[in-house]
Amino acid sequence: MAEVAGRVWQHHLRSLLELLSHYVGYDFDGTDWDTVAAALEETDDERADGWYSYPLVGDGLEVEVWLARSVGGQEVSVTVRGIATAELRLRTDTLLAAFAQG
């Protein structure tokens, strides 16, 4: 299982999670977003215990997304674990690169 990590702008996080969910076959909805947004407020990427994880379990594919806000910035550190296919790894890497842009 592969892992992909990067940073994205906080205002892009919901779009990232919605698209990643689509690729694993999970229907990410408003309740999911409310849960992630509330948990994100308490995160800190400079603390080992300051990360929040959220599973995206779809039809045959599943990943765990680890999130933490960057101290003093508007970025969110993102690590996606459990990537089972080369295609999903490429898509995840592309999403992180795209949403790292302003």
XYZ file of C-alpha atoms in Angstrom:
102
model
C 0.000 0.000 0.000
C 1.341 3.390 -0.986
C 1.246 6.725 0.797
C 1.170 10.188 -0.769
C 1.700 13.429 1.143
C 1.702 17.134 0.464
C 0.224 20.475 1.428
C -2.869 22.135 0.038
C -4.495 25.473 0.627
C -7.206 25.173 3.258
C -9.844 26.641 0.923
C -9.199 23.730 -1.488
C -9.507 20.962 1.099
C -13.190 20.160 0.582
C -12.727 19.863 -3.189
C -9.722 17.606 -2.667
C -11.695 15.310 -0.362
C -14.710 15.236 -2.674
C -12.603 14.263 -5.697
C -10.524 11.725 -3.798
C -13.759 10.220 -2.462
C -15.085 9.960 -5.997
C -11.973 8.012 -7.039
C -12.431 5.466 -4.234
C -16.201 5.225 -4.787
C -17.276 6.993 -1.602
C -20.077 9.577 -1.517
C -18.494 12.438 0.460
C -21.346 14.703 1.559
C -22.025 17.731 3.727
C -22.041 15.695 6.933
C -18.581 14.349 6.099
C -17.342 17.863 5.441
C -18.835 19.212 8.680
C -17.048 16.464 10.610
C -13.686 17.121 8.949
C -13.970 20.923 9.219
C -14.762 20.758 12.941
C -11.905 18.350 13.657
C -9.435 20.345 11.559
C -9.703 23.314 13.924
C -7.898 21.355 16.660
C -5.044 20.069 14.494
C -1.417 21.159 14.353
C 1.077 19.695 11.886
C 3.969 20.416 14.248
C 2.659 17.979 16.890
C 2.851 14.223 16.425
C -0.537 13.893 18.120
C -1.976 16.920 16.325
C -3.273 15.139 13.241
C -6.815 14.039 12.398
C -7.578 10.975 10.292
C -10.686 10.370 8.230
C -11.404 7.130 6.346
C -12.808 7.131 2.842
C -14.243 3.669 2.232
C -15.653 3.033 -1.192
C -16.487 0.179 -3.505
C -13.393 -2.000 -3.309
C -11.018 0.870 -2.496
C -10.280 2.513 0.809
C -7.858 5.186 1.991
C -7.207 6.982 5.236
C -6.643 10.725 4.981
C -4.530 12.349 7.701
C -4.914 16.126 8.035
C -3.310 18.894 10.083
C -3.315 22.663 9.758
C -0.007 24.427 9.306
C 0.809 26.646 12.245
C 0.571 30.293 11.267
C -0.506 29.590 7.707
C -3.450 28.774 5.483
C -2.109 25.422 4.319
C -3.180 21.965 5.418
C -0.736 19.081 5.498
C -2.317 15.994 3.953
C -1.167 12.380 3.967
C -3.206 9.753 2.152
C -2.443 6.208 3.303
C -3.547 2.831 2.022
C -3.441 3.604 -1.690
C -3.858 0.191 -3.297
C -3.468 0.903 -7.026
C -1.004 2.751 -9.215
C -3.888 4.649 -10.814
C -5.177 5.893 -7.459
C -1.653 6.870 -6.418
C -1.226 8.955 -9.566
C -4.635 10.588 -9.137
C -3.946 11.366 -5.468
C -0.541 12.839 -6.262
C -2.072 14.952 -9.045
C -4.833 16.248 -6.756
C -2.324 17.252 -4.081
C -0.158 19.033 -6.642
C -3.138 20.845 -8.177
C -4.596 21.993 -4.863
C -1.219 23.187 -3.623
C -1.591 26.041 -6.114
C -3.173 29.278 -4.877
